[in-house]
């Protein structure tokens, strides 16, 4: 049994670990990006200058570190927890001005974050080396000690503890604000709830992209929270398990990390209580479960609200009150004897919590009390110069016609002064069947006693009335001056929108303007869904099959067209029939020939006639079928459109912007800058260009290599650059853009360009080419030598570029995703690597051609042109056929000379010698080749099928594809083909 | 197009189902009868058009499209160096699973599905030498016939190295 339990826990832990890795990866990326900003900022500082860093940046980093800390602590990953704690301390000290940030500090943080990254990596790979953190710890310790801020506690924790203490006091002392004597009203601490949410305000401009992630995650978390709670309840209570704790922590974390402090607060309380229960081994009581479920509902309502930019968080305060209360009660029932005075301190605790059968909306209406937000909102619309009151009239729960009573209360209030806030609004009062209390705000000259006396009438159970705090009025008035203040609330339908929330939707633009920040589009945040990429692959595969099937249908339709007899045939047939008819019915009035003879002819004619009539019927049916065929045609067209749509949508699903991939290289450049003493910057362009996710994944390694190559070998030292009349700072540019049917990614630098002498030297030394060959090469051809295996232009293998991955591997990696890579270099000006990628991995626009009876696909992107050359335009050079095409000499190859076939060609109806030859000029890396084809079949989008899946790769063949008729055709690998032909060329021997 | 396995006649060998029994699909190649474990056989299809592939050993006839998957076709006659034969009405492609891959093998005819017991299987006699020896795992003695048990996993296994050598020699 114990084993089983351990297994379950392991599984649970694994899934949590997965989540942690997922989340921490994102957080690390964010941390790194922020650090780079910080680094830039620190770099602009003069020596010894003390400046304050951007608070937002600091807070963001603190939050990221804190989130990792929290998650790792939960999972018991002590080392990571420790490390993040230290990092967090630095940020905390910095944002409190206890620590001055400079380049060295930033470097230290960089190192720590790297170490943290290594620690997290080590989780993924159990065989990874131990990550040594002690050195870093000591450094941080020293740094903080020097700054005089070394602490034993995380400040956040301190703050939380202090808050919790304050809350306990608030919960255990009788509510002071209530005017009525303690009554069995369950939600008495409503007045106190104002304190729970005091000062807790959601951040006002949460970028839509984070918001959507939050919504997405929290939806899931809430689901599991509800599940767990319900499961617990079904089990009849019992100990709360860690799952609940983890989930509530996760909600807290993700809410806090996007700045939604209100839900974070609520989740925090839930977590605290669960933690407390766990520590005391106490069971989760039914009340607690109820309240927790209610909190879950409230959070869900809040999240739903977020989706339409109208989050409702006003009941959070009340819910926290209930939570604290329920916890208190649970604690008492656990230790009645131990804490007798606690009972007297909070008499309400004996009362049951809010009955569960109440709908959420009624909880909304009545139990919230007056939250801070509400107060502020009310204050904003308060008329000036007159004392203002807020209050709640609580009605008897069993009261009939409560709406009328409420109206009565409203009218009484109106008589006393001006009611400028009322919830529920006046218009709704008549229709209400259930109402616990009427919340109002009144500006009046009367004293509070007088107002109270007016309101005491039958059915009113309790009254609560407070003057509106002066400072609130003051601050609210200031807010009113701003254009985005909330409109007066008197007749506003459920005015539960907190000021913070109310500002979020429409006035977001104004908000952004006033803050001088780029505004995220304020529409509702896009909902996202995490999908396993394998499923997308599968979908892509299916879409590919659909494309093939569609092509097949088109072919069938095409074939059927001529099969249908046309109208003319039917006509002719009809004519023949009618003339035969005449003949057959000719009873021979002028009988000159023997009658018997005539009779035979007639009977023959009749028989033919009968036959023909049958044929005629069939033909007519055919004519009808024509209609059906054109219908089929129509349907195929429709299918065509739908298929294209599906294919495109599936492709789009997999497309992600290249930006995040590019951003990774900022760090690479920064490190090189630091280590090499060179000055350079990275310019990123076209970061919005989208690429298939798989390609992005595959591109990381080759790109890193190219960027390092440019930075390390291309960019000169500042002095050298100055001598060459260039700015001291070098530039490495990453660019992505569409070109035709492909996407180009360029890595360029403004350095010295490739060193031809070194290439020459190296090529000879490594025996890549012979001296004679080298002498004949153009500079451009020599540049291409760097792609040869075993070639590296670095004089000494540096830490940066010499990580073993040669340019040949870069190239093969890119070719593995059907891309090509080209290099262009100008001495003194720099070099450009261009990676050309197909728009998608699976579908390739190709030129279909027939060669020796085989249908062969040639990728369109490799086709330079198609020409027809006469025999006079071809000649032989060194036994190799060449053709002159527009002044260029192109070698002409037959596929059968390059490939070794093991079976004879299907048929050989090739055009006889002397006729014009059709050449498809194919090109790669600037080299061209004329491929002889027998017949061109046209262009088609083909689906690439892997040959290695069930067999293996074949040299010169990029893959296979399925044609419309179900046959398999081979896709040529142009680059390899050219290579093969070059070998053929140099050896001058046909295989 | 495809022949379901259950349409193949089931031979009676008088062996009851038990732990020591093996279910085989038997097929004919030239004048000999072979058997492959039924668990390896995915389906049996008729001969269709095969797309030839360059740079491959002779016995790789080429590729076909099996429901949108491209699979290679091995001509067993060529693999075992038997004389070539014209495709007949009985010629079939057996689609088999081999080492995680799906391949098709061309056989002269598919005979039946039969159940044999372990006792009926004898090791291949050392006198069966030469080509094909390494693909045999045993002989099954039936009433009047002799069934050669084929180790299908080895059919493709070796050609990887062969093919590499071949390409290497092409390059020169």
PDB file of N, CA, C and O in Angstrom, chain A residues 179 389-395 405-416 419 438-442 447-466:
ATOM      1  N   UNK A 179     -22.513  49.518  13.703  1.00  0.00           N
ATOM      2  CA  UNK A 179     -23.288  50.269  14.672  1.00  0.00           C
ATOM      3  C   UNK A 179     -24.223  49.380  15.463  1.00  0.00           C
ATOM      4  O   UNK A 179     -24.597  49.672  16.581  1.00  0.00           O
ATOM      5  N   UNK A 389     -21.752  59.848   3.852  1.00  0.00           N
ATOM      6  CA  UNK A 389     -21.842  58.625   4.643  1.00  0.00           C
ATOM      7  C   UNK A 389     -21.952  57.447   3.690  1.00  0.00           C
ATOM      8  O   UNK A 389     -22.516  57.556   2.612  1.00  0.00           O
ATOM      9  N   UNK A 390     -21.467  56.335   4.159  1.00  0.00           N
ATOM     10  CA  UNK A 390     -21.774  55.106   3.437  1.00  0.00           C
ATOM     11  C   UNK A 390     -22.362  54.148   4.449  1.00  0.00           C
ATOM     12  O   UNK A 390     -22.067  54.239   5.636  1.00  0.00           O
ATOM     13  N   UNK A 391     -23.153  53.248   3.975  1.00  0.00           N
ATOM     14  CA  UNK A 391     -23.756  52.332   4.924  1.00  0.00           C
ATOM     15  C   UNK A 391     -24.442  51.190   4.241  1.00  0.00           C
ATOM     16  O   UNK A 391     -24.573  51.138   3.015  1.00  0.00           O
ATOM     17  N   UNK A 392     -24.881  50.256   5.073  1.00  0.00           N
ATOM     18  CA  UNK A 392     -25.601  49.100   4.559  1.00  0.00           C
ATOM     19  C   UNK A 392     -26.833  48.905   5.431  1.00  0.00           C
ATOM     20  O   UNK A 392     -26.739  48.954   6.656  1.00  0.00           O
ATOM     21  N   UNK A 393     -27.965  48.729   4.796  1.00  0.00           N
ATOM     22  CA  UNK A 393     -29.175  48.382   5.534  1.00  0.00           C
ATOM     23  C   UNK A 393     -29.365  46.894   5.355  1.00  0.00           C
ATOM     24  O   UNK A 393     -29.538  46.408   4.244  1.00  0.00           O
ATOM     25  N   UNK A 394     -29.302  46.138   6.444  1.00  0.00           N
ATOM     26  CA  UNK A 394     -29.486  44.688   6.347  1.00  0.00           C
ATOM     27  C   UNK A 394     -30.923  44.340   6.664  1.00  0.00           C
ATOM     28  O   UNK A 394     -31.470  44.792   7.669  1.00  0.00           O
ATOM     29  N   UNK A 395     -31.516  43.554   5.829  1.00  0.00           N
ATOM     30  CA  UNK A 395     -32.923  43.168   6.024  1.00  0.00           C
ATOM     31  C   UNK A 395     -32.993  41.776   6.638  1.00  0.00           C
ATOM     32  O   UNK A 395     -32.063  40.982   6.540  1.00  0.00           O
ATOM     33  N   UNK A 405     -39.274  47.102   0.559  1.00  0.00           N
ATOM     34  CA  UNK A 405     -38.643  47.643   1.765  1.00  0.00           C
ATOM     35  C   UNK A 405     -37.384  48.418   1.409  1.00  0.00           C
ATOM     36  O   UNK A 405     -37.130  49.492   1.954  1.00  0.00           O
ATOM     37  N   UNK A 406     -36.674  47.871   0.481  1.00  0.00           N
ATOM     38  CA  UNK A 406     -35.436  48.521   0.087  1.00  0.00           C
ATOM     39  C   UNK A 406     -35.741  49.877  -0.536  1.00  0.00           C
ATOM     40  O   UNK A 406     -35.069  50.874  -0.295  1.00  0.00           O
ATOM     41  N   UNK A 407     -36.805  49.861  -1.328  1.00  0.00           N
ATOM     42  CA  UNK A 407     -37.211  51.126  -1.966  1.00  0.00           C
ATOM     43  C   UNK A 407     -37.597  52.153  -0.894  1.00  0.00           C
ATOM     44  O   UNK A 407     -37.272  53.340  -0.997  1.00  0.00           O
ATOM     45  N   UNK A 408     -38.264  51.637   0.103  1.00  0.00           N
ATOM     46  CA  UNK A 408     -38.679  52.501   1.210  1.00  0.00           C
ATOM     47  C   UNK A 408     -37.442  53.132   1.855  1.00  0.00           C
ATOM     48  O   UNK A 408     -37.394  54.346   2.092  1.00  0.00           O
ATOM     49  N   UNK A 409     -36.468  52.253   2.109  1.00  0.00           N
ATOM     50  CA  UNK A 409     -35.232  52.738   2.710  1.00  0.00           C
ATOM     51  C   UNK A 409     -34.613  53.805   1.825  1.00  0.00           C
ATOM     52  O   UNK A 409     -34.156  54.857   2.298  1.00  0.00           O
ATOM     53  N   UNK A 410     -34.637  53.542   0.526  1.00  0.00           N
ATOM     54  CA  UNK A 410     -34.048  54.483  -0.418  1.00  0.00           C
ATOM     55  C   UNK A 410     -34.764  55.831  -0.327  1.00  0.00           C
ATOM     56  O   UNK A 410     -34.141  56.890  -0.304  1.00  0.00           O
ATOM     57  N   UNK A 411     -36.113  55.749  -0.270  1.00  0.00           N
ATOM     58  CA  UNK A 411     -36.865  57.003  -0.230  1.00  0.00           C
ATOM     59  C   UNK A 411     -36.604  57.783   1.044  1.00  0.00           C
ATOM     60  O   UNK A 411     -36.486  59.001   1.041  1.00  0.00           O
ATOM     61  N   UNK A 412     -36.513  57.024   2.160  1.00  0.00           N
ATOM     62  CA  UNK A 412     -36.207  57.683   3.430  1.00  0.00           C
ATOM     63  C   UNK A 412     -34.868  58.395   3.350  1.00  0.00           C
ATOM     64  O   UNK A 412     -34.710  59.516   3.843  1.00  0.00           O
ATOM     65  N   UNK A 413     -33.922  57.701   2.731  1.00  0.00           N
ATOM     66  CA  UNK A 413     -32.591  58.290   2.603  1.00  0.00           C
ATOM     67  C   UNK A 413     -32.645  59.536   1.733  1.00  0.00           C
ATOM     68  O   UNK A 413     -32.026  60.552   2.029  1.00  0.00           O
ATOM     69  N   UNK A 414     -33.415  59.450   0.665  1.00  0.00           N
ATOM     70  CA  UNK A 414     -33.511  60.584  -0.254  1.00  0.00           C
ATOM     71  C   UNK A 414     -34.048  61.814   0.459  1.00  0.00           C
ATOM     72  O   UNK A 414     -33.683  62.941   0.129  1.00  0.00           O
ATOM     73  N   UNK A 415     -34.932  61.547   1.407  1.00  0.00           N
ATOM     74  CA  UNK A 415     -35.512  62.669   2.147  1.00  0.00           C
ATOM     75  C   UNK A 415     -34.445  63.361   2.998  1.00  0.00           C
ATOM     76  O   UNK A 415     -34.572  64.550   3.312  1.00  0.00           O
ATOM     77  N   UNK A 416     -33.443  62.602   3.398  1.00  0.00           N
ATOM     78  CA  UNK A 416     -32.434  63.153   4.301  1.00  0.00           C
ATOM     79  C   UNK A 416     -31.311  63.881   3.548  1.00  0.00           C
ATOM     80  O   UNK A 416     -30.655  64.759   4.093  1.00  0.00           O
ATOM     81  N   UNK A 419     -28.737  60.782  -2.291  1.00  0.00           N
ATOM     82  CA  UNK A 419     -28.182  59.429  -2.402  1.00  0.00           C
ATOM     83  C   UNK A 419     -27.407  59.365  -3.723  1.00  0.00           C
ATOM     84  O   UNK A 419     -27.981  59.535  -4.785  1.00  0.00           O
ATOM     85  N   UNK A 438     -28.961  46.615   1.492  1.00  0.00           N
ATOM     86  CA  UNK A 438     -28.895  47.666   0.496  1.00  0.00           C
ATOM     87  C   UNK A 438     -27.693  48.531   0.841  1.00  0.00           C
ATOM     88  O   UNK A 438     -27.595  49.101   1.935  1.00  0.00           O
ATOM     89  N   UNK A 439     -26.782  48.600  -0.061  1.00  0.00           N
ATOM     90  CA  UNK A 439     -25.592  49.411   0.176  1.00  0.00           C
ATOM     91  C   UNK A 439     -25.847  50.786  -0.418  1.00  0.00           C
ATOM     92  O   UNK A 439     -26.356  50.885  -1.539  1.00  0.00           O
ATOM     93  N   UNK A 440     -25.537  51.790   0.343  1.00  0.00           N
ATOM     94  CA  UNK A 440     -25.835  53.125  -0.190  1.00  0.00           C
ATOM     95  C   UNK A 440     -24.738  54.087   0.201  1.00  0.00           C
ATOM     96  O   UNK A 440     -23.920  53.835   1.094  1.00  0.00           O
ATOM     97  N   UNK A 441     -24.730  55.200  -0.463  1.00  0.00           N
ATOM     98  CA  UNK A 441     -23.862  56.306  -0.084  1.00  0.00           C
ATOM     99  C   UNK A 441     -24.712  57.564  -0.126  1.00  0.00           C
ATOM    100  O   UNK A 441     -25.508  57.761  -1.050  1.00  0.00           O
ATOM    101  N   UNK A 442     -24.548  58.361   0.881  1.00  0.00           N
ATOM    102  CA  UNK A 442     -25.464  59.483   1.051  1.00  0.00           C
ATOM    103  C   UNK A 442     -24.661  60.718   1.422  1.00  0.00           C
ATOM    104  O   UNK A 442     -23.731  60.658   2.230  1.00  0.00           O
ATOM    105  N   UNK A 447     -27.004  64.373  11.092  1.00  0.00           N
ATOM    106  CA  UNK A 447     -26.064  63.577  11.861  1.00  0.00           C
ATOM    107  C   UNK A 447     -26.321  62.091  11.608  1.00  0.00           C
ATOM    108  O   UNK A 447     -27.409  61.713  11.175  1.00  0.00           O
ATOM    109  N   UNK A 448     -25.335  61.310  11.926  1.00  0.00           N
ATOM    110  CA  UNK A 448     -25.487  59.888  11.645  1.00  0.00           C
ATOM    111  C   UNK A 448     -26.590  59.273  12.518  1.00  0.00           C
ATOM    112  O   UNK A 448     -27.311  58.379  12.073  1.00  0.00           O
ATOM    113  N   UNK A 449     -26.758  59.774  13.740  1.00  0.00           N
ATOM    114  CA  UNK A 449     -27.817  59.235  14.606  1.00  0.00           C
ATOM    115  C   UNK A 449     -29.177  59.443  13.961  1.00  0.00           C
ATOM    116  O   UNK A 449     -30.023  58.561  13.954  1.00  0.00           O
ATOM    117  N   UNK A 450     -29.342  60.620  13.405  1.00  0.00           N
ATOM    118  CA  UNK A 450     -30.625  60.955  12.816  1.00  0.00           C
ATOM    119  C   UNK A 450     -30.895  60.058  11.602  1.00  0.00           C
ATOM    120  O   UNK A 450     -32.011  59.564  11.416  1.00  0.00           O
ATOM    121  N   UNK A 451     -29.911  59.866  10.873  1.00  0.00           N
ATOM    122  CA  UNK A 451     -30.090  59.012   9.694  1.00  0.00           C
ATOM    123  C   UNK A 451     -30.482  57.605  10.138  1.00  0.00           C
ATOM    124  O   UNK A 451     -31.407  56.992   9.599  1.00  0.00           O
ATOM    125  N   UNK A 452     -29.784  57.139  11.172  1.00  0.00           N
ATOM    126  CA  UNK A 452     -30.068  55.791  11.659  1.00  0.00           C
ATOM    127  C   UNK A 452     -31.508  55.673  12.138  1.00  0.00           C
ATOM    128  O   UNK A 452     -32.205  54.703  11.831  1.00  0.00           O
ATOM    129  N   UNK A 453     -31.931  56.658  12.851  1.00  0.00           N
ATOM    130  CA  UNK A 453     -33.288  56.581  13.423  1.00  0.00           C
ATOM    131  C   UNK A 453     -34.317  56.536  12.304  1.00  0.00           C
ATOM    132  O   UNK A 453     -35.348  55.889  12.412  1.00  0.00           O
ATOM    133  N   UNK A 454     -34.046  57.227  11.214  1.00  0.00           N
ATOM    134  CA  UNK A 454     -34.976  57.215  10.098  1.00  0.00           C
ATOM    135  C   UNK A 454     -35.047  55.838   9.445  1.00  0.00           C
ATOM    136  O   UNK A 454     -36.056  55.467   8.877  1.00  0.00           O
ATOM    137  N   UNK A 455     -33.958  55.153   9.528  1.00  0.00           N
ATOM    138  CA  UNK A 455     -33.898  53.888   8.796  1.00  0.00           C
ATOM    139  C   UNK A 455     -34.396  52.707   9.602  1.00  0.00           C
ATOM    140  O   UNK A 455     -34.520  51.614   9.066  1.00  0.00           O
ATOM    141  N   UNK A 456     -34.625  52.884  10.888  1.00  0.00           N
ATOM    142  CA  UNK A 456     -35.072  51.740  11.686  1.00  0.00           C
ATOM    143  C   UNK A 456     -36.556  51.532  11.476  1.00  0.00           C
ATOM    144  O   UNK A 456     -37.383  52.214  12.064  1.00  0.00           O
ATOM    145  N   UNK A 457     -36.916  50.639  10.615  1.00  0.00           N
ATOM    146  CA  UNK A 457     -38.326  50.292  10.465  1.00  0.00           C
ATOM    147  C   UNK A 457     -38.439  48.777  10.357  1.00  0.00           C
ATOM    148  O   UNK A 457     -37.424  48.065  10.244  1.00  0.00           O
ATOM    149  N   UNK A 458     -39.669  48.305  10.413  1.00  0.00           N
ATOM    150  CA  UNK A 458     -39.901  46.857  10.454  1.00  0.00           C
ATOM    151  C   UNK A 458     -39.201  46.167   9.289  1.00  0.00           C
ATOM    152  O   UNK A 458     -39.278  46.627   8.156  1.00  0.00           O
ATOM    153  N   UNK A 459     -38.586  45.068   9.595  1.00  0.00           N
ATOM    154  CA  UNK A 459     -37.917  44.296   8.532  1.00  0.00           C
ATOM    155  C   UNK A 459     -36.439  44.588   8.472  1.00  0.00           C
ATOM    156  O   UNK A 459     -35.662  43.784   7.966  1.00  0.00           O
ATOM    157  N   UNK A 460     -36.045  45.718   9.030  1.00  0.00           N
ATOM    158  CA  UNK A 460     -34.622  46.014   9.014  1.00  0.00           C
ATOM    159  C   UNK A 460     -33.968  45.325  10.197  1.00  0.00           C
ATOM    160  O   UNK A 460     -34.385  45.512  11.343  1.00  0.00           O
ATOM    161  N   UNK A 461     -33.019  44.530   9.893  1.00  0.00           N
ATOM    162  CA  UNK A 461     -32.423  43.738  10.945  1.00  0.00           C
ATOM    163  C   UNK A 461     -31.274  44.487  11.602  1.00  0.00           C
ATOM    164  O   UNK A 461     -31.078  44.402  12.808  1.00  0.00           O
ATOM    165  N   UNK A 462     -30.554  45.221  10.817  1.00  0.00           N
ATOM    166  CA  UNK A 462     -29.323  45.770  11.331  1.00  0.00           C
ATOM    167  C   UNK A 462     -28.908  46.926  10.422  1.00  0.00           C
ATOM    168  O   UNK A 462     -29.213  46.928   9.218  1.00  0.00           O
ATOM    169  N   UNK A 463     -28.180  47.836  10.969  1.00  0.00           N
ATOM    170  CA  UNK A 463     -27.754  48.992  10.190  1.00  0.00           C
ATOM    171  C   UNK A 463     -26.264  49.187  10.316  1.00  0.00           C
ATOM    172  O   UNK A 463     -25.682  48.896  11.358  1.00  0.00           O
ATOM    173  N   UNK A 464     -25.713  49.678   9.300  1.00  0.00           N
ATOM    174  CA  UNK A 464     -24.294  50.005   9.393  1.00  0.00           C
ATOM    175  C   UNK A 464     -24.113  51.341   8.706  1.00  0.00           C
ATOM    176  O   UNK A 464     -24.587  51.550   7.593  1.00  0.00           O
ATOM    177  N   UNK A 465     -23.456  52.276   9.375  1.00  0.00           N
ATOM    178  CA  UNK A 465     -23.313  53.591   8.788  1.00  0.00           C
ATOM    179  C   UNK A 465     -21.952  54.172   9.190  1.00  0.00           C
ATOM    180  O   UNK A 465     -21.598  54.189  10.364  1.00  0.00           O
ATOM    181  N   UNK A 466     -21.212  54.584   8.240  1.00  0.00           N
ATOM    182  CA  UNK A 466     -19.920  55.195   8.539  1.00  0.00           C
ATOM    183  C   UNK A 466     -19.786  56.467   7.730  1.00  0.00           C
ATOM    184  O   UNK A 466     -20.215  56.515   6.579  1.00  0.00           O
TER     185      UNK A 466
END
